[in-house]
mmCIF file of C-alpha atoms in Angstrom:
data_model
loop_
_atom_site.group_PDB
_atom_site.id
_atom_site.type_symbol
_atom_site.label_atom_id
_atom_site.label_comp_id
_atom_site.label_asym_id
_atom_site.label_seq_id
_atom_site.Cartn_x
_atom_site.Cartn_y
_atom_site.Cartn_z
ATOM 1 C CA MET A 407 -40.947 87.605 39.753
ATOM 2 C CA GLU A 408 -38.171 85.424 39.898
ATOM 3 C CA TYR A 409 -40.314 82.627 37.958
ATOM 4 C CA SER A 410 -41.007 85.171 35.210
ATOM 5 C CA LEU A 411 -37.321 85.884 35.103
ATOM 6 C CA PHE A 412 -36.290 82.431 34.666
ATOM 7 C CA PHE A 413 -38.645 81.974 31.660
ATOM 8 C CA HIS A 414 -37.512 85.269 30.071
ATOM 9 C CA ASN A 415 -33.835 84.102 30.265
ATOM 10 C CA LEU A 416 -34.769 80.689 28.948
ATOM 11 C CA TYR A 417 -36.676 82.274 26.098
ATOM 12 C CA ALA A 418 -33.784 84.579 25.227
ATOM 13 C CA PHE A 419 -31.436 81.448 25.316
ATOM 14 C CA TRP A 420 -33.554 79.388 22.925
ATOM 15 C CA SER A 421 -34.287 82.327 20.616
ATOM 16 C CA SER A 422 -30.551 82.478 19.577
ATOM 17 C CA PRO A 423 -30.242 80.467 16.309
ATOM 18 C CA VAL A 424 -26.675 79.546 17.212
ATOM 19 C CA LYS A 425 -27.325 78.283 20.631
ATOM 20 C CA LYS A 426 -30.480 76.455 19.336
ATOM 21 C CA LYS A 427 -28.222 74.387 16.892
ATOM 22 C CA LEU A 428 -25.688 73.563 19.658
ATOM 23 C CA ILE A 429 -28.398 72.316 21.954
ATOM 24 C CA LEU A 430 -29.835 70.076 18.991
ATOM 25 C CA LEU A 431 -26.363 68.821 18.061
ATOM 26 C CA SER A 432 -25.715 67.902 21.613
ATOM 27 C CA ILE A 433 -28.975 66.067 21.881
ATOM 28 C CA MET A 434 -28.470 64.091 18.815
ATOM 29 C CA PHE A 435 -24.752 63.268 19.851
ATOM 30 C CA LEU A 436 -26.139 61.879 23.063
ATOM 31 C CA ILE A 437 -28.726 59.728 21.259
ATOM 32 C CA TRP A 438 -26.056 58.437 18.849
ATOM 33 C CA VAL A 439 -23.747 57.379 21.717
ATOM 34 C CA TYR A 440 -26.511 55.721 23.500
ATOM 35 C CA MET A 441 -27.494 53.843 20.348
ATOM 36 C CA LEU A 442 -23.953 52.837 19.758
ATOM 37 C CA TYR A 443 -23.411 51.616 23.532
ATOM 38 C CA SER A 444 -26.638 49.518 23.196
ATOM 39 C CA CYS A 445 -25.810 47.845 19.919
ATOM 40 C CA VAL A 446 -22.126 47.056 21.192
ATOM 41 C CA GLY A 447 -23.833 45.530 24.441
ATOM 42 C CA TYR A 448 -26.238 43.539 22.189
ATOM 43 C CA CYS A 449 -24.078 42.464 19.281
ATOM 44 C CA SER A 450 -21.440 41.081 22.000
ATOM 45 C CA THR A 451 -24.094 38.562 23.099
ATOM 46 C CA MET A 452 -25.308 37.472 19.508
ATOM 47 C CA PRO A 453 -22.591 35.108 18.527
ATOM 48 C CA SER A 454 -23.064 32.892 21.609
ATOM 49 C CA LEU A 455 -26.864 33.075 21.558
ATOM 50 C CA VAL A 456 -26.821 32.100 17.935
ATOM 51 C CA VAL A 457 -24.656 29.176 18.500
ATOM 52 C CA GLU A 458 -26.514 28.049 21.345
ATOM 53 C CA SER A 459 -29.685 28.279 19.521
ATOM 54 C CA TYR A 460 -28.033 26.598 16.471
ATOM 55 C CA ARG A 461 -26.803 23.812 18.735
ATOM 56 C CA GLY A 462 -30.122 23.271 20.285
ATOM 57 C CA LYS A 463 -31.746 22.928 16.754
ATOM 58 C CA GLU A 464 -29.094 21.032 15.075
ATOM 59 C CA THR A 465 -27.819 18.748 17.821
ATOM 60 C CA GLY A 466 -26.717 15.453 16.044
ATOM 61 C CA SER A 467 -27.183 16.779 12.661
ATOM 62 C CA ALA A 468 -24.461 16.792 9.831
ATOM 63 C CA VAL A 469 -24.805 20.706 9.517
ATOM 64 C CA GLY A 470 -24.077 21.204 13.172
ATOM 65 C CA LYS A 471 -21.158 18.796 12.950
ATOM 66 C CA ARG A 472 -19.659 20.562 9.892
ATOM 67 C CA THR A 473 -20.198 24.011 11.752
ATOM 68 C CA GLU A 474 -18.445 22.886 14.798
ATOM 69 C CA SER A 475 -15.607 21.137 12.858
ATOM 70 C CA SER A 476 -14.868 24.067 10.786
ATOM 71 C CA ARG A 477 -14.630 26.295 13.923
ATOM 72 C CA THR A 478 -12.375 23.715 15.533
ATOM 73 C CA ASP A 479 -10.227 23.491 12.395
ATOM 74 C CA LEU A 480 -9.839 27.151 12.244
ATOM 75 C CA VAL A 481 -8.898 27.490 15.967
ATOM 76 C CA SER A 482 -6.467 24.495 15.648
ATOM 77 C CA ARG A 483 -4.783 25.852 12.706
ATOM 78 C CA LEU A 484 -4.344 29.388 14.306
ATOM 79 C CA LEU A 485 -3.105 27.778 17.598
ATOM 80 C CA ALA A 486 -1.082 24.843 16.193
ATOM 81 C CA LYS A 487 2.364 24.323 17.615
ATOM 82 C CA PRO A 488 5.225 22.555 15.773
ATOM 83 C CA GLN A 489 5.296 18.905 16.626
ATOM 84 C CA PRO A 490 7.400 15.975 15.670
ATOM 85 C CA TRP A 491 6.224 14.215 12.625
ATOM 86 C CA GLU A 492 5.103 10.580 12.323
ATOM 87 C CA ASP A 493 4.351 8.383 9.470
ATOM 88 C CA ILE A 494 1.086 7.399 7.914
ATOM 89 C CA GLU A 495 0.841 4.912 5.359
ATOM 90 C CA SER A 496 -2.410 3.087 4.045
ATOM 91 C CA ASP A 497 -2.875 -0.193 2.211
ATOM 92 C CA TYR A 498 -4.196 -0.776 -1.123
ATOM 93 C CA GLU A 499 -7.589 -2.151 -2.169
ATOM 94 C CA GLU A 500 -7.051 -5.965 -2.303
ATOM 95 C CA PRO A 501 -8.353 -7.954 -5.189
ATOM 96 C CA SER A 502 -10.192 -11.174 -4.324
ATOM 97 C CA ILE A 503 -8.118 -14.365 -3.479
ATOM 98 C CA ARG A 504 -8.833 -18.008 -3.333
ATOM 99 C CA THR A 505 -9.310 -18.803 0.362
ATOM 100 C CA ALA A 506 -12.018 -17.399 2.580
ATOM 101 C CA ALA A 507 -9.686 -16.758 5.317
ATOM 102 C CA SER A 508 -7.172 -14.742 3.281
ATOM 103 C CA ARG A 509 -10.049 -12.981 1.544
ATOM 104 C CA ASP A 510 -11.445 -11.824 4.782
ATOM 105 C CA LEU A 511 -7.835 -10.753 5.841
ATOM 106 C CA LEU A 512 -7.262 -8.551 2.701
ATOM 107 C CA ASN A 513 -10.858 -6.934 2.823
ATOM 108 C CA ASN A 514 -10.371 -5.929 6.371
ATOM 109 C CA GLU A 515 -6.666 -4.355 5.666
ATOM 110 C CA LEU A 516 -8.014 -0.913 4.811
ATOM 111 C CA ASP A 517 -9.971 -0.613 8.079
ATOM 112 C CA SER A 518 -6.929 -1.676 10.057
ATOM 113 C CA ASP A 519 -4.644 0.843 8.190
ATOM 114 C CA ARG A 520 -7.070 3.515 8.895
ATOM 115 C CA ALA A 521 -6.892 2.581 12.566
ATOM 116 C CA GLU A 522 -3.120 2.572 12.470
ATOM 117 C CA ASP A 523 -3.163 5.821 10.798
ATOM 118 C CA TRP A 524 -5.181 7.216 13.583
ATOM 119 C CA ASP A 525 -2.938 5.833 16.282
ATOM 120 C CA GLU A 526 -0.145 7.561 14.407
ATOM 121 C CA MET A 527 -1.596 10.885 14.178
ATOM 122 C CA HIS A 528 -3.178 10.974 17.712
ATOM 123 C CA GLY A 529 -0.357 9.213 19.477
ATOM 124 C CA GLU A 530 2.493 10.492 21.826
ATOM 125 C CA HIS A 531 4.174 12.121 18.838
ATOM 126 C CA GLN A 532 2.117 13.867 16.073
ATOM 127 C CA ARG A 533 3.092 15.067 12.720
ATOM 128 C CA ALA A 534 4.650 18.367 12.368
ATOM 129 C CA PRO A 535 2.813 21.132 10.562
ATOM 130 C CA GLU A 536 3.510 21.618 6.802
ATOM 131 C CA PRO A 537 6.476 23.987 6.089
ATOM 132 C CA SER A 538 5.465 27.619 6.483
ATOM 133 C CA ALA A 539 1.986 26.762 7.131
ATOM 134 C CA MET A 540 1.287 29.186 10.041
ATOM 135 C CA SER A 541 2.964 32.051 8.035
ATOM 136 C CA SER A 542 0.861 31.400 4.937
ATOM 137 C CA PHE A 543 -2.368 31.106 6.906
ATOM 138 C CA SER A 544 -1.864 34.035 9.127
ATOM 139 C CA ASN A 545 -1.123 36.495 6.347
ATOM 140 C CA GLY A 546 -3.468 35.025 3.812
ATOM 141 C CA SER A 547 -0.843 34.619 1.333
ATOM 142 C CA GLY A 548 -0.649 31.866 -1.257
ATOM 143 C CA SER A 549 -3.245 29.851 -2.854
ATOM 144 C CA LYS A 550 -4.581 26.236 -3.089
ATOM 145 C CA LYS A 551 -3.287 24.495 -6.230
ATOM 146 C CA LEU A 552 -3.885 21.128 -7.796
ATOM 147 C CA PRO A 553 -0.522 19.240 -7.295
ATOM 148 C CA GLN A 554 2.325 19.542 -9.949
ATOM 149 C CA ALA A 555 3.961 16.423 -8.585
ATOM 150 C CA ILE A 556 2.585 13.202 -7.369
ATOM 151 C CA ILE A 557 4.363 10.181 -5.509
ATOM 152 C CA ILE A 558 2.249 7.410 -7.075
ATOM 153 C CA GLY A 559 3.807 4.211 -5.498
ATOM 154 C CA VAL A 560 4.616 1.779 -4.422
ATOM 155 C CA LYS A 561 3.431 0.515 -1.099
ATOM 156 C CA LYS A 562 5.999 -0.588 1.336
ATOM 157 C CA GLY A 563 8.653 0.955 -0.786
ATOM 158 C CA GLY A 564 9.616 3.970 1.111
ATOM 159 C CA THR A 565 7.040 6.576 -0.136
ATOM 160 C CA ARG A 566 6.525 8.002 3.454
ATOM 161 C CA ALA A 567 10.219 8.550 3.888
ATOM 162 C CA LEU A 568 10.658 10.139 0.588
ATOM 163 C CA LEU A 569 7.654 12.625 1.224
ATOM 164 C CA GLU A 570 8.941 13.287 4.718
ATOM 165 C CA PHE A 571 12.421 14.120 3.443
ATOM 166 C CA LEU A 572 11.123 16.329 0.891
ATOM 167 C CA ARG A 573 9.057 18.333 3.109
ATOM 168 C CA VAL A 574 12.283 19.860 4.384
ATOM 169 C CA HIS A 575 12.646 21.681 1.141
ATOM 170 C CA PRO A 576 11.110 25.309 1.477
ATOM 171 C CA ASP A 577 9.851 25.044 -2.056
ATOM 172 C CA ILE A 578 7.708 21.941 -1.485
ATOM 173 C CA ARG A 579 4.357 21.851 0.051
ATOM 174 C CA ALA A 580 2.670 18.591 0.665
ATOM 175 C CA VAL A 581 -0.369 16.947 2.090
ATOM 176 C CA GLY A 582 0.394 14.723 4.858
ATOM 177 C CA ALA A 583 -2.138 12.107 4.775
ATOM 178 C CA GLU A 584 -2.912 10.183 1.710
ATOM 179 C CA PRO A 585 -5.790 11.785 -0.382
ATOM 180 C CA HIS A 586 -6.658 8.697 -2.483
ATOM 181 C CA PHE A 587 -8.310 10.896 -4.807
ATOM 182 C CA PHE A 588 -7.657 9.132 -8.198
ATOM 183 C CA ASP A 589 -8.660 5.679 -6.840
ATOM 184 C CA ARG A 590 -11.317 5.995 -4.121
ATOM 185 C CA ASN A 591 -12.544 9.595 -4.032
ATOM 186 C CA TYR A 592 -12.552 10.647 -7.739
ATOM 187 C CA ASP A 593 -16.331 11.281 -7.730
ATOM 188 C CA ASN A 594 -15.801 14.079 -5.268
ATOM 189 C CA GLY A 595 -14.283 16.162 -7.962
ATOM 190 C CA LEU A 596 -11.241 18.302 -8.695
ATOM 191 C CA GLU A 597 -12.571 21.205 -6.425
ATOM 192 C CA TRP A 598 -12.628 18.730 -3.520
ATOM 193 C CA TYR A 599 -9.181 17.616 -4.134
ATOM 194 C CA ARG A 600 -7.957 21.157 -4.472
ATOM 195 C CA GLU A 601 -9.230 22.016 -1.135
ATOM 196 C CA LEU A 602 -7.060 19.259 0.452
ATOM 197 C CA MET A 603 -3.965 20.795 -0.747
ATOM 198 C CA PRO A 604 -1.848 23.368 1.304
ATOM 199 C CA LYS A 605 -1.544 26.910 0.298
ATOM 200 C CA THR A 606 1.536 27.631 -1.935
ATOM 201 C CA LEU A 607 3.345 30.830 -2.759
ATOM 202 C CA GLU A 608 4.702 31.336 -6.313
ATOM 203 C CA GLY A 609 7.588 29.154 -7.077
ATOM 204 C CA GLN A 610 6.665 26.333 -4.594
ATOM 205 C CA ILE A 611 5.388 23.012 -5.702
ATOM 206 C CA THR A 612 2.193 21.249 -4.499
ATOM 207 C CA MET A 613 2.755 17.561 -3.808
ATOM 208 C CA GLU A 614 0.842 14.580 -2.360
ATOM 209 C CA LYS A 615 1.535 10.780 -2.178
ATOM 210 C CA THR A 616 -0.877 7.744 -2.508
ATOM 211 C CA PRO A 617 1.214 4.524 -3.292
ATOM 212 C CA SER A 618 -1.989 2.897 -4.527
ATOM 213 C CA TYR A 619 -2.171 4.967 -7.616
ATOM 214 C CA PHE A 620 0.565 2.853 -9.221
ATOM 215 C CA VAL A 621 -1.450 -0.210 -9.360
ATOM 216 C CA THR A 622 -4.934 1.388 -9.939
ATOM 217 C CA ARG A 623 -5.926 0.988 -13.644
ATOM 218 C CA GLU A 624 -7.948 4.322 -13.982
ATOM 219 C CA ALA A 625 -5.312 6.327 -12.167
ATOM 220 C CA PRO A 626 -3.085 7.221 -15.191
ATOM 221 C CA ALA A 627 -5.947 8.542 -17.296
ATOM 222 C CA ARG A 628 -7.647 10.516 -14.456
ATOM 223 C CA ILE A 629 -4.245 12.261 -13.563
ATOM 224 C CA SER A 630 -3.598 13.010 -17.220
ATOM 225 C CA ALA A 631 -7.001 14.541 -17.509
ATOM 226 C CA MET A 632 -6.077 16.846 -14.640
ATOM 227 C CA SER A 633 -2.780 17.788 -16.123
ATOM 228 C CA ARG A 634 -0.546 15.991 -18.655
ATOM 229 C CA ASP A 635 2.316 18.012 -17.059
ATOM 230 C CA THR A 636 2.011 16.361 -13.909
ATOM 231 C CA LYS A 637 5.431 14.821 -12.635
ATOM 232 C CA LEU A 638 5.176 11.372 -11.291
ATOM 233 C CA ILE A 639 7.518 9.796 -8.699
ATOM 234 C CA VAL A 640 7.623 5.964 -8.049
ATOM 235 C CA VAL A 641 9.514 4.499 -5.160
ATOM 236 C CA VAL A 642 10.451 0.924 -6.134
ATOM 237 C CA ARG A 643 12.072 -1.945 -3.954
ATOM 238 C CA ASP A 644 13.035 -5.510 -4.450
ATOM 239 C CA PRO A 645 9.555 -7.004 -5.016
ATOM 240 C CA VAL A 646 10.329 -10.137 -2.773
ATOM 241 C CA THR A 647 11.415 -7.897 0.235
ATOM 242 C CA ARG A 648 8.444 -5.508 -0.549
ATOM 243 C CA ALA A 649 6.091 -8.651 -0.486
ATOM 244 C CA ILE A 650 7.375 -9.776 2.755
ATOM 245 C CA SER A 651 7.310 -6.249 4.242
ATOM 246 C CA ASP A 652 3.707 -6.048 3.152
ATOM 247 C CA TYR A 653 2.878 -9.280 4.899
ATOM 248 C CA THR A 654 4.676 -8.129 7.843
ATOM 249 C CA GLN A 655 2.590 -5.151 8.248
ATOM 250 C CA THR A 656 -0.735 -7.144 7.967
ATOM 251 C CA LEU A 657 0.685 -9.710 10.438
ATOM 252 C CA SER A 658 1.344 -7.252 13.023
ATOM 253 C CA LYS A 659 -2.473 -6.328 13.087
ATOM 254 C CA LYS A 660 -3.699 -9.860 12.618
ATOM 255 C CA PRO A 661 -1.445 -12.369 14.040
ATOM 256 C CA ASP A 662 -3.880 -15.360 13.269
ATOM 257 C CA ILE A 663 -3.479 -14.934 9.270
ATOM 258 C CA PRO A 664 -2.383 -17.734 7.349
ATOM 259 C CA SER A 665 1.429 -18.167 6.656
ATOM 260 C CA PHE A 666 3.318 -16.143 4.018
ATOM 261 C CA GLU A 667 3.926 -19.477 2.304
ATOM 262 C CA SER A 668 0.456 -20.598 2.062
ATOM 263 C CA LEU A 669 -0.698 -17.304 0.703
ATOM 264 C CA THR A 670 2.174 -17.218 -1.786
ATOM 265 C CA PHE A 671 1.290 -20.306 -3.712
ATOM 266 C CA LYS A 672 -1.860 -21.533 -5.391
ATOM 267 C CA ASN A 673 -0.481 -24.977 -4.919
ATOM 268 C CA ARG A 674 2.660 -25.420 -2.890
ATOM 269 C CA THR A 675 3.377 -28.965 -4.674
ATOM 270 C CA THR A 676 3.492 -27.491 -8.047
ATOM 271 C CA GLY A 677 4.917 -24.310 -6.839
ATOM 272 C CA LEU A 678 2.524 -22.149 -8.898
ATOM 273 C CA ILE A 679 2.628 -18.601 -7.532
ATOM 274 C CA ASP A 680 -0.738 -16.898 -6.630
ATOM 275 C CA THR A 681 -0.554 -13.551 -8.530
ATOM 276 C CA SER A 682 -4.102 -12.587 -7.519
ATOM 277 C CA TRP A 683 -2.629 -11.903 -3.891
ATOM 278 C CA SER A 684 -1.922 -8.147 -3.959
ATOM 279 C CA ALA A 685 1.350 -8.526 -1.963
ATOM 280 C CA ILE A 686 2.718 -10.370 -4.965
ATOM 281 C CA GLN A 687 0.892 -8.495 -7.794
ATOM 282 C CA ILE A 688 2.137 -5.135 -6.564
ATOM 283 C CA GLY A 689 5.722 -6.269 -7.334
ATOM 284 C CA ILE A 690 5.079 -7.106 -10.959
ATOM 285 C CA TYR A 691 6.253 -3.396 -11.711
ATOM 286 C CA ALA A 692 6.618 -3.760 -15.493
ATOM 287 C CA LYS A 693 3.031 -4.631 -15.975
ATOM 288 C CA HIS A 694 1.869 -1.624 -13.999
ATOM 289 C CA LEU A 695 4.323 0.886 -15.682
ATOM 290 C CA ASP A 696 2.857 -0.405 -19.027
ATOM 291 C CA ASN A 697 -0.509 1.184 -18.111
ATOM 292 C CA TRP A 698 1.160 4.482 -17.131
ATOM 293 C CA LEU A 699 3.060 4.794 -20.354
ATOM 294 C CA GLN A 700 0.015 4.939 -22.290
ATOM 295 C CA TYR A 701 -0.785 8.212 -20.711
ATOM 296 C CA PHE A 702 2.623 9.740 -19.756
ATOM 297 C CA PRO A 703 6.049 9.861 -21.430
ATOM 298 C CA MET A 704 8.880 8.338 -19.474
ATOM 299 C CA GLU A 705 10.819 11.619 -19.013
ATOM 300 C CA GLN A 706 7.880 12.629 -16.686
ATOM 301 C CA ILE A 707 8.378 9.576 -14.374
ATOM 302 C CA LEU A 708 11.213 9.481 -11.943
ATOM 303 C CA PHE A 709 11.869 5.961 -10.276
ATOM 304 C CA VAL A 710 13.492 6.336 -6.958
ATOM 305 C CA SER A 711 15.292 3.157 -5.472
ATOM 306 C CA GLY A 712 13.836 2.179 -2.052
ATOM 307 C CA GLU A 713 17.348 0.521 -1.153
ATOM 308 C CA ARG A 714 19.477 3.649 -2.022
ATOM 309 C CA LEU A 715 16.834 5.871 -0.145
ATOM 310 C CA ILE A 716 18.248 3.913 2.943
ATOM 311 C CA SER A 717 21.898 3.489 2.110
ATOM 312 C CA ASP A 718 22.193 7.112 0.444
ATOM 313 C CA PRO A 719 19.211 9.272 1.133
ATOM 314 C CA ALA A 720 21.083 12.304 -0.020
ATOM 315 C CA GLY A 721 21.956 10.996 -3.410
ATOM 316 C CA GLU A 722 18.392 9.964 -3.965
ATOM 317 C CA LEU A 723 16.884 13.247 -2.725
ATOM 318 C CA GLY A 724 19.437 14.841 -5.185
ATOM 319 C CA ARG A 725 17.849 13.044 -7.988
ATOM 320 C CA VAL A 726 14.265 13.999 -6.933
ATOM 321 C CA GLN A 727 15.191 17.775 -6.392
ATOM 322 C CA ASP A 728 16.701 17.857 -10.060
ATOM 323 C CA PHE A 729 13.608 16.018 -11.579
ATOM 324 C CA LEU A 730 11.387 18.832 -9.867
ATOM 325 C CA GLY A 731 13.414 21.560 -11.026
ATOM 326 C CA LEU A 732 14.561 22.707 -7.552
ATOM 327 C CA LYS A 733 17.811 23.683 -6.180
ATOM 328 C CA ARG A 734 19.594 20.965 -4.185
ATOM 329 C CA ILE A 735 19.017 22.136 -0.649
ATOM 330 C CA ILE A 736 18.346 18.819 1.017
ATOM 331 C CA THR A 737 21.927 17.222 1.344
ATOM 332 C CA ASP A 738 23.874 14.825 3.622
ATOM 333 C CA LYS A 739 23.848 17.376 6.390
ATOM 334 C CA HIS A 740 20.206 16.822 6.819
ATOM 335 C CA PHE A 741 20.483 13.042 7.789
ATOM 336 C CA TYR A 742 21.706 10.586 10.350
ATOM 337 C CA PHE A 743 21.642 6.793 10.351
ATOM 338 C CA ASN A 744 19.679 5.294 13.343
ATOM 339 C CA GLN A 745 21.371 1.961 14.059
ATOM 340 C CA THR A 746 18.489 0.737 16.168
ATOM 341 C CA LYS A 747 15.711 1.314 13.336
ATOM 342 C CA GLY A 748 18.046 0.429 10.478
ATOM 343 C CA PHE A 749 17.161 3.637 8.268
ATOM 344 C CA PRO A 750 18.085 7.207 7.933
ATOM 345 C CA CYS A 751 16.361 9.767 9.987
ATOM 346 C CA LEU A 752 16.110 13.628 9.840
ATOM 347 C CA LYS A 753 18.453 15.440 11.991
ATOM 348 C CA LYS A 754 16.167 18.177 12.297
ATOM 349 C CA ALA A 755 12.500 17.763 11.089
ATOM 350 C CA GLU A 756 10.439 20.709 9.921
ATOM 351 C CA GLY A 757 8.987 22.657 13.038
ATOM 352 C CA SER A 758 11.333 20.877 15.374
ATOM 353 C CA SER A 759 14.870 21.442 16.870
ATOM 354 C CA LYS A 760 15.190 17.623 17.634
ATOM 355 C CA PRO A 761 16.133 14.539 15.530
ATOM 356 C CA HIS A 762 13.066 12.615 14.391
ATOM 357 C CA CYS A 763 12.609 9.153 12.684
ATOM 358 C CA LEU A 764 9.630 7.627 11.110
ATOM 359 C CA GLY A 765 7.300 6.083 13.452
ATOM 360 C CA LYS A 766 6.799 2.543 15.107
ATOM 361 C CA THR A 767 5.098 1.315 11.963
ATOM 362 C CA LYS A 768 8.400 1.516 9.908
ATOM 363 C CA GLY A 769 11.338 -0.901 10.305
ATOM 364 C CA ARG A 770 9.283 -3.993 11.543
ATOM 365 C CA THR A 771 11.329 -7.172 12.048
ATOM 366 C CA HIS A 772 10.399 -9.397 9.278
ATOM 367 C CA PRO A 773 9.123 -13.092 10.060
ATOM 368 C CA ASN A 774 11.423 -16.107 9.046
ATOM 369 C CA ILE A 775 10.266 -17.195 5.668
ATOM 370 C CA ASP A 776 11.395 -20.585 4.100
ATOM 371 C CA PRO A 777 14.475 -19.970 2.021
ATOM 372 C CA GLU A 778 12.956 -22.168 -0.672
ATOM 373 C CA VAL A 779 9.936 -19.939 -0.906
ATOM 374 C CA VAL A 780 12.091 -16.813 -1.252
ATOM 375 C CA GLN A 781 14.142 -18.426 -4.002
ATOM 376 C CA ARG A 782 10.912 -19.509 -5.832
ATOM 377 C CA LEU A 783 9.739 -15.919 -5.536
ATOM 378 C CA ARG A 784 12.980 -14.553 -7.044
ATOM 379 C CA ASP A 785 12.778 -16.868 -9.986
ATOM 380 C CA PHE A 786 9.334 -15.727 -10.605
ATOM 381 C CA TYR A 787 9.958 -12.090 -10.516
ATOM 382 C CA ARG A 788 13.218 -12.274 -12.545
ATOM 383 C CA PRO A 789 11.772 -11.882 -16.003
ATOM 384 C CA PHE A 790 9.573 -9.007 -14.850
ATOM 385 C CA ASN A 791 12.466 -7.313 -13.189
ATOM 386 C CA MET A 792 14.427 -7.667 -16.394
ATOM 387 C CA LYS A 793 11.703 -6.075 -18.387
ATOM 388 C CA PHE A 794 11.268 -3.369 -15.825
ATOM 389 C CA TYR A 795 15.004 -2.497 -16.189
ATOM 390 C CA GLN A 796 14.725 -2.411 -19.817
ATOM 391 C CA MET A 797 11.622 -0.057 -19.765
ATOM 392 C CA THR A 798 13.116 2.206 -17.152
ATOM 393 C CA GLY A 799 16.816 2.059 -18.557
ATOM 394 C CA HIS A 800 17.970 1.511 -14.867
ATOM 395 C CA ASN A 801 19.147 -1.832 -13.313
ATOM 396 C CA PHE A 802 18.112 -1.805 -9.551
ATOM 397 C CA GLY A 803 20.302 -4.822 -8.816
ATOM 398 C CA TRP A 804 17.404 -7.183 -7.327
ATOM 399 C CA ASP A 805 18.914 -10.376 -8.783
#
């Protein structure tokens, strides 16, 4: 009797259309919740499974390295902390010269500089992140643009100092390392070059610096093809002092190289200067400038004095800011003179609350050079300097 009553009540409950719909909806809801729960549990394990499977298949492959590198780059950009900046500067490609010993020296300078750059970037002090890099990345604002201004030279003139000083300006975003696009990496294409640039907001200027451009014959035409409106900055320095500084940099890494005097002359007896040695050739500024003026008007090129960048950094930075059409924000208050190093430093670098100077690769003590050789070099450079003064309309006072 009770058995029949149970089925009778069940039939009566099920026969009600409203109650039937409620039961069906409840069952569907429970199935949906179960499927959602199962999917969440499964999907949460998928990334690690895919990565592990991918790693297993692609170990040692270029694709695997690119994937791991991109993940590492993303994490490092998200978690980057402000750090003191250090300088990075690479050498030019060297032309062939007369002796096997010095030719080997010059051919190996690029690899040596790359090692020096690595030490600077991964040493005790690392470079600070570019201004506003974290904010632009985190909110997705800004876009990567081809540079509107480039520091094109010269090596050992003060290009690293100028770039680091300029990066204090909120309207300048610059690549830290030297891209070497217009001399060594041009075949990679403009999109590759653009991807190296930092994101910029409206009104900000994108910059890079590669000192070897100034002496690269193809560079002016290539930059002009990118944009004829590109503003060019050249940091120049007494060519004799620059040559000695160039040699000093190489000597610090290769103590067994020939003497400065032996590399300077083709024949010491006749006093004939060897212009095929790049340390000498770079300082013939008028010759290199001639090549640039075939593609760019003089008003698009600013010449910064390497000497004044030391004695009056705020003054030279004022000229650069005017040239770039920016408000003069970088002033005397940003600098102090470091007596030990012998050059100005920033009181407060971007991303740091402490004073910072360029690294150990700057301000090296020059070796003693025979005064007669120095004088012979000054005599050699004098006519080239005079022509350079006339071309630029500025006497740099090197004579």
